[in-house]
Coordinates of C-alpha atoms in Angstrom, one line a residue:
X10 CA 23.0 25.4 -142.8
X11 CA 24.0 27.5 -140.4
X12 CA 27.0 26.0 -137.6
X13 CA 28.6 26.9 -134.5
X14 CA 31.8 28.3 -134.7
X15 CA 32.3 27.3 -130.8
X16 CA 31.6 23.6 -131.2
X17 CA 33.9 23.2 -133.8
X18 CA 36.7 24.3 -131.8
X19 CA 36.2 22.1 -128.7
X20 CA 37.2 18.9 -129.8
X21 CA 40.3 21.1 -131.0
X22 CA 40.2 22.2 -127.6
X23 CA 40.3 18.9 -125.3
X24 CA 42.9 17.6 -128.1
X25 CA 45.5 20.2 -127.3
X26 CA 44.8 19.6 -123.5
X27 CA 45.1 15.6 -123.7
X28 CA 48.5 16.7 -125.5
X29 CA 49.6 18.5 -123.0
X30 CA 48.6 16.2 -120.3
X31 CA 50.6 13.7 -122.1
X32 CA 53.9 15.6 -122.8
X33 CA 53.8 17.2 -119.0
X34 CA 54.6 13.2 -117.7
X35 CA 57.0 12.8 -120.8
X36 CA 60.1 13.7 -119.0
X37 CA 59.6 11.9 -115.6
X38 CA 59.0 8.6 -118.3
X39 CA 62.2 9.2 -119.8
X40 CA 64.2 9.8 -116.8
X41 CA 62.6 6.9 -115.0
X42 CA 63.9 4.4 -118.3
X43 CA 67.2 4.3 -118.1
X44 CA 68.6 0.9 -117.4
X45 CA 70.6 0.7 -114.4
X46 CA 72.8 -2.1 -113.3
X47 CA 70.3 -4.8 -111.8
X48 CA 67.2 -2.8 -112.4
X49 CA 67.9 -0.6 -109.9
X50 CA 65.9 2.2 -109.5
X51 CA 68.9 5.0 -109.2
X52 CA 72.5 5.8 -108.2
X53 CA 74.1 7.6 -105.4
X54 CA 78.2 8.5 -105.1
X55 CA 79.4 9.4 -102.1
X56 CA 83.0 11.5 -102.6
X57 CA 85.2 13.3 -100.6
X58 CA 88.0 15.9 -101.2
X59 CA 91.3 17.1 -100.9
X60 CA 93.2 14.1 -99.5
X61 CA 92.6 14.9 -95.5
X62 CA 93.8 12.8 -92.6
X63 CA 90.2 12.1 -91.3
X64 CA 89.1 10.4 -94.3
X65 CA 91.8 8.0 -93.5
X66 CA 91.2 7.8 -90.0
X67 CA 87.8 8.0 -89.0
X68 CA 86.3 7.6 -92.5
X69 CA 87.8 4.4 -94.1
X70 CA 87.2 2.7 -90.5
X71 CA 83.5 3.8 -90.3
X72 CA 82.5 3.7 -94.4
X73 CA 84.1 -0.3 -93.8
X74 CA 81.5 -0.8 -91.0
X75 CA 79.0 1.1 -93.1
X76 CA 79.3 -1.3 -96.6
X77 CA 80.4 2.1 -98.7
X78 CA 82.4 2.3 -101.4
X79 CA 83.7 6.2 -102.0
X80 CA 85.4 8.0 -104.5
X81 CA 88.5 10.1 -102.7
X82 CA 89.5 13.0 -104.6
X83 CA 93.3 13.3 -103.6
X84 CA 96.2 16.2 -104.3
X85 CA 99.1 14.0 -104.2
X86 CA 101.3 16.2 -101.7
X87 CA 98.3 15.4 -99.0
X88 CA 98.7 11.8 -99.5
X89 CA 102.3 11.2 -99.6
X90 CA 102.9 11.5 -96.1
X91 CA 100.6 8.8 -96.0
X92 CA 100.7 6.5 -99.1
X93 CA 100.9 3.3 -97.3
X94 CA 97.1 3.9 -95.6
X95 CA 96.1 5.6 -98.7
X96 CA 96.7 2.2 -100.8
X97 CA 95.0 0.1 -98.3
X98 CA 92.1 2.5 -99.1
X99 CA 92.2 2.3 -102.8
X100 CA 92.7 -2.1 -102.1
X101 CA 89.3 -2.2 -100.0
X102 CA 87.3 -0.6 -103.2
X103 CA 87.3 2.9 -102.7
X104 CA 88.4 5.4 -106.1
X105 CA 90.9 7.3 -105.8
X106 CA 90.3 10.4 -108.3
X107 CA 92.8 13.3 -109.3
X108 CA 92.1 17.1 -107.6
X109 CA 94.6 18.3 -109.2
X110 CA 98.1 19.2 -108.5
X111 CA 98.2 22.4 -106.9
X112 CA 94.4 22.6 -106.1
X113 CA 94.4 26.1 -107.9
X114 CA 91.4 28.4 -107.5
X115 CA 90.3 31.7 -107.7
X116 CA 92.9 34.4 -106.4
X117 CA 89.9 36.1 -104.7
X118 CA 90.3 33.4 -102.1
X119 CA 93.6 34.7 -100.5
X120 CA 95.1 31.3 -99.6
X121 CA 94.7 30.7 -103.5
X122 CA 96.5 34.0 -104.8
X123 CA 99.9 32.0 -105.8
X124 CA 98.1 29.5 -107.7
X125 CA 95.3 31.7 -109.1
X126 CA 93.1 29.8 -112.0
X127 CA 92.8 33.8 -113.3
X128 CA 97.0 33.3 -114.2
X129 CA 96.8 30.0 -115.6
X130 CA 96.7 29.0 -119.0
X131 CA 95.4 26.2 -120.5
X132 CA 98.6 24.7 -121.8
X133 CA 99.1 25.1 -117.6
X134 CA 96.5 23.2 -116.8
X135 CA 96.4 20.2 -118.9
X136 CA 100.0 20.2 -117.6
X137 CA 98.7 20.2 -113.9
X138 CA 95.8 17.5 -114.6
X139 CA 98.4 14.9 -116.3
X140 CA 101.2 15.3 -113.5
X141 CA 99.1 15.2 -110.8
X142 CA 98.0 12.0 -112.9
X143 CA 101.3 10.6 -113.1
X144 CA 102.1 11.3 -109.0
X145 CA 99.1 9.2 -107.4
X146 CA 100.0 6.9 -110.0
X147 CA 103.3 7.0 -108.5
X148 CA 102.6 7.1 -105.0
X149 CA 99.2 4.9 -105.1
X150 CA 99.2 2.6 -107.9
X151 CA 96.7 3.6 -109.0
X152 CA 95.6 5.6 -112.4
X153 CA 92.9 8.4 -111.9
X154 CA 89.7 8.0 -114.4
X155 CA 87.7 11.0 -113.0
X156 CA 88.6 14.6 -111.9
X157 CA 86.9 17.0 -109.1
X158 CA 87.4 20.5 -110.0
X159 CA 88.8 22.5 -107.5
X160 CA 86.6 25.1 -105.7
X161 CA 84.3 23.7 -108.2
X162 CA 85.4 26.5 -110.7
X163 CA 86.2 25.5 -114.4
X164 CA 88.0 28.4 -115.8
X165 CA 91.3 30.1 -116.0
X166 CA 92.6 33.5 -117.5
X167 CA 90.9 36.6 -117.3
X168 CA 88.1 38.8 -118.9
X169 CA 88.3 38.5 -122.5
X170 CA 91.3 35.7 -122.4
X171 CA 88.9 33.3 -120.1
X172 CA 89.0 29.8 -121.2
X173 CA 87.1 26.4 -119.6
X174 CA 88.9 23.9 -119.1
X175 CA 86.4 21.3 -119.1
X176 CA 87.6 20.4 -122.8
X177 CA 90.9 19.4 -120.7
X178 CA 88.8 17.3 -118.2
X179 CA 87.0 15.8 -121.0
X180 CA 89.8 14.4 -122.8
X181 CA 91.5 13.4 -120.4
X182 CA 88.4 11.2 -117.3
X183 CA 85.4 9.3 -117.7
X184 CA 83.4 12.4 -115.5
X185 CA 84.8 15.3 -114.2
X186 CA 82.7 16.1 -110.7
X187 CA 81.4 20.0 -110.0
X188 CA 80.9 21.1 -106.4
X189 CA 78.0 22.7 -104.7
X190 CA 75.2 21.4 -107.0
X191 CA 71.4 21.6 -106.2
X192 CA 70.1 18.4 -107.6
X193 CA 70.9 15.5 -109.1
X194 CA 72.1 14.0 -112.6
X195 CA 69.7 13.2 -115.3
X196 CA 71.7 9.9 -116.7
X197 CA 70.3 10.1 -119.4
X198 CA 71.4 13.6 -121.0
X199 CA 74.2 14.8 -118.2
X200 CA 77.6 15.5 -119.7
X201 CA 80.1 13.7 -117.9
X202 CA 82.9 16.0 -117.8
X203 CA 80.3 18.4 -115.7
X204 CA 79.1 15.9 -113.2
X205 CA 76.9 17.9 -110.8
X206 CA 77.5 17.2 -107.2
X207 CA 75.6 18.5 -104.1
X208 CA 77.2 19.1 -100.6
X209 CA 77.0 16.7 -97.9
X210 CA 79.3 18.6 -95.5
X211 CA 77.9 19.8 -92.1
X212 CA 74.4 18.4 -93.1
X213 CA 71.9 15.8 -91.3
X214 CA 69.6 13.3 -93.7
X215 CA 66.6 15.6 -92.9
X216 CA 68.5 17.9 -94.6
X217 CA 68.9 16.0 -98.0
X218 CA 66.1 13.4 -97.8
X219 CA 64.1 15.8 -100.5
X220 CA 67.0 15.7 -102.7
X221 CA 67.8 12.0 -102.3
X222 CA 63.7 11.0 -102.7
X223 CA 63.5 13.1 -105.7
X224 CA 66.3 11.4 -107.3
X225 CA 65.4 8.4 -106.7
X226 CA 61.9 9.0 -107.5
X227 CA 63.1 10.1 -111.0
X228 CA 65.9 7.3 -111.7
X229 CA 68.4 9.6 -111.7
X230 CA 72.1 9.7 -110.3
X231 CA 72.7 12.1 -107.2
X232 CA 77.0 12.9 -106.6
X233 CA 77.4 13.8 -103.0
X234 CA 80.3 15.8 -101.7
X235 CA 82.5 16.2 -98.5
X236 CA 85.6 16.9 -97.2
X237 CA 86.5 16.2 -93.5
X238 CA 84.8 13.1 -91.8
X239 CA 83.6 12.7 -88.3
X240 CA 85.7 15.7 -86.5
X241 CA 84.5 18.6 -84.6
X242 CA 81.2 19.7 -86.9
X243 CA 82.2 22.5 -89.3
X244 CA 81.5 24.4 -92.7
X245 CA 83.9 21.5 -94.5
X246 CA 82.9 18.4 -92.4
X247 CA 80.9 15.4 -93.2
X248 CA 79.6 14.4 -89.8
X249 CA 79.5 10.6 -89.3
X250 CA 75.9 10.9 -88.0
X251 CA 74.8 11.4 -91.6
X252 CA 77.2 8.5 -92.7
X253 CA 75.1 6.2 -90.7
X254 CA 71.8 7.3 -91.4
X255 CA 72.9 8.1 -95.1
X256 CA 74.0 4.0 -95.3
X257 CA 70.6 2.5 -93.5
X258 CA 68.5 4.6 -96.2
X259 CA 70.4 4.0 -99.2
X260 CA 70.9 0.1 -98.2
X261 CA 67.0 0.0 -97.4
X262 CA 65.6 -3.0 -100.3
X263 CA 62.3 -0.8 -100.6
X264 CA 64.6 1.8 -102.1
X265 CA 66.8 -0.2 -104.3
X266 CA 69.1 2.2 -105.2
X267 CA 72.9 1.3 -106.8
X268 CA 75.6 3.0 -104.3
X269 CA 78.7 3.4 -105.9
X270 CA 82.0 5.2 -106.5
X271 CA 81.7 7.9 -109.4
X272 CA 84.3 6.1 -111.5
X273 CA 81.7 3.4 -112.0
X274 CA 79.1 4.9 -112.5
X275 CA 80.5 7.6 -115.0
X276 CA 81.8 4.3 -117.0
X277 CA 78.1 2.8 -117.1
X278 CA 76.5 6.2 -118.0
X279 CA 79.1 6.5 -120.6
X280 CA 78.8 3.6 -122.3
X281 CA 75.1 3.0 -121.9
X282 CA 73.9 6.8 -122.4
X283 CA 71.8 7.3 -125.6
X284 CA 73.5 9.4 -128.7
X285 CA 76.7 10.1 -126.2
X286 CA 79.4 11.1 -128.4
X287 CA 81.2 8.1 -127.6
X288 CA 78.9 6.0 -130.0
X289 CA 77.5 3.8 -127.1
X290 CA 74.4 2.0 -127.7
X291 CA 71.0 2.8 -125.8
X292 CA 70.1 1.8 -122.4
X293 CA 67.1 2.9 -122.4
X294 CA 63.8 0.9 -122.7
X295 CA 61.0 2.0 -125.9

């Protein structure tokens, strides 16, 4: 009997493309599983660096009206001058994370050349990340449980003597947030101590409504970052026009999403993520 080498091989055929029509929507299913607080659909951290003045007055004032909870990543000699306002912040809700001591960065930024992360060791920087610990402890009352790295760079030393010092970070906070991201965090695979975070500075919501929808869309948990709040516009400013229209999207019920500071949602990832090297249990649904 004599058979058709060509028939044989379409069943063969349509099997491997049902396969990978399958596996193609595997990803988005996994994402869109994990088990957020209150079945809600995603999460979204606002933060906001350095310490500065107008995060105390024009932001805590405004993110009050607004209903948002922030993360505040402080260096302790900006908040000194004003500890007194700074702890009011940290009573109404709003985290208060380290940014280090000396805020070091690269020494091809000029303003950074004295504290250069290319001179610093790492015995130099877990000293740096546990001081500046200890001094908003001291001056705030309050204990950091996530870091923001400074420029967003996670290095120190030189050429062959370069080190990361996310190990540090790691050891030491729940998440450790990066800085000039382009998307969001899959919740249930990102590694903490290199939190992406995408910049929120000098932007309108037309501007990151793709980003936000596509998060959302996937279950996922977008970090947003800023500096300044509601001065003159500029390359480092957080422009309270987005505040506002940021809080009536992420509040709408349609969208359901879980707004929080990045100290709680870095503890829920941690202890609900799958296989995390912290032993936690699944959170995420068959």
């Amino acid at each position: 009997m004599v058979t058709c080498p060509g028939r044989q091989r379409i069943p063969l055929v349509l099997s491997i493309l049902a396969f990978a029509f399958l596996t193609v929507g595997m990803p988005h299913a996994r994402q869109a599983a994990f088990v957020w607080p209150d079945n809600r659909r995603a999460a979204v951290s606002l933060s906001f660096d350095d310490g500065r003045q107008s995060q105390l007055d024009a932001g805590v004032p405004l993110l009050q009206e607004l209903g948002l909870k922030v993360t505040f990543y402080v260096v302790p000699s900006a908040v000194e001058p004003r500890r007194t306002a700074w702890r009011a912040a940290a009573a109404a809700g709003h985290e208060i994370g380290n940014h280090s001591l000396r805020h070091p960065c690269s020494g091809n930024f000029q303003w950074a050349r004295d504290k250069a992360l290319e001179n610093y060791t790492l015995a130099q920087m877990a000293t740096e990340l546990d001081e500046a610990n200890n001094e908003i402890d001291r001056l705030l009352g309050v204990r950091p449980t996530t870091f923001a790295y400074p420029c967003g760079q996670t290095f120190v030393g030189r050429g062959t003597e370069t080190r990361s010092y996310v190990p540090l970070v790691a050891q030491r906070f729940v998440a450790g947030r990066g800085w000039m991201g382009e998307g969001a965090n899959d919740p249930a695979f990102v590694d903490l101590s290199r939190t992406v975070a995408v910049s929120m500075d000098d932007r309108e919501l037309d501007a990151l409504r793709a980003t936000l929808d596509d998060a959302i869309e996937r279950g996922q948990w977008l970090v947003l970052a800023g500096h300044d709040i509601g001065v003159p516009h500029g390359p480092q400013v957080t422009r309270v026009s987005l505040l506002r229209a940021l809080a009536a999207y992420l509040h709408a019920p349609e969208r359901n999403v879980w707004v929080a500071p990045v100290g709680e949602v870095a503890a829920w990832i941690r202890k609900n993520q799958a296989g995390s090297s912290g032993g936690s249990g699944a959170a995420r649904t068959p």
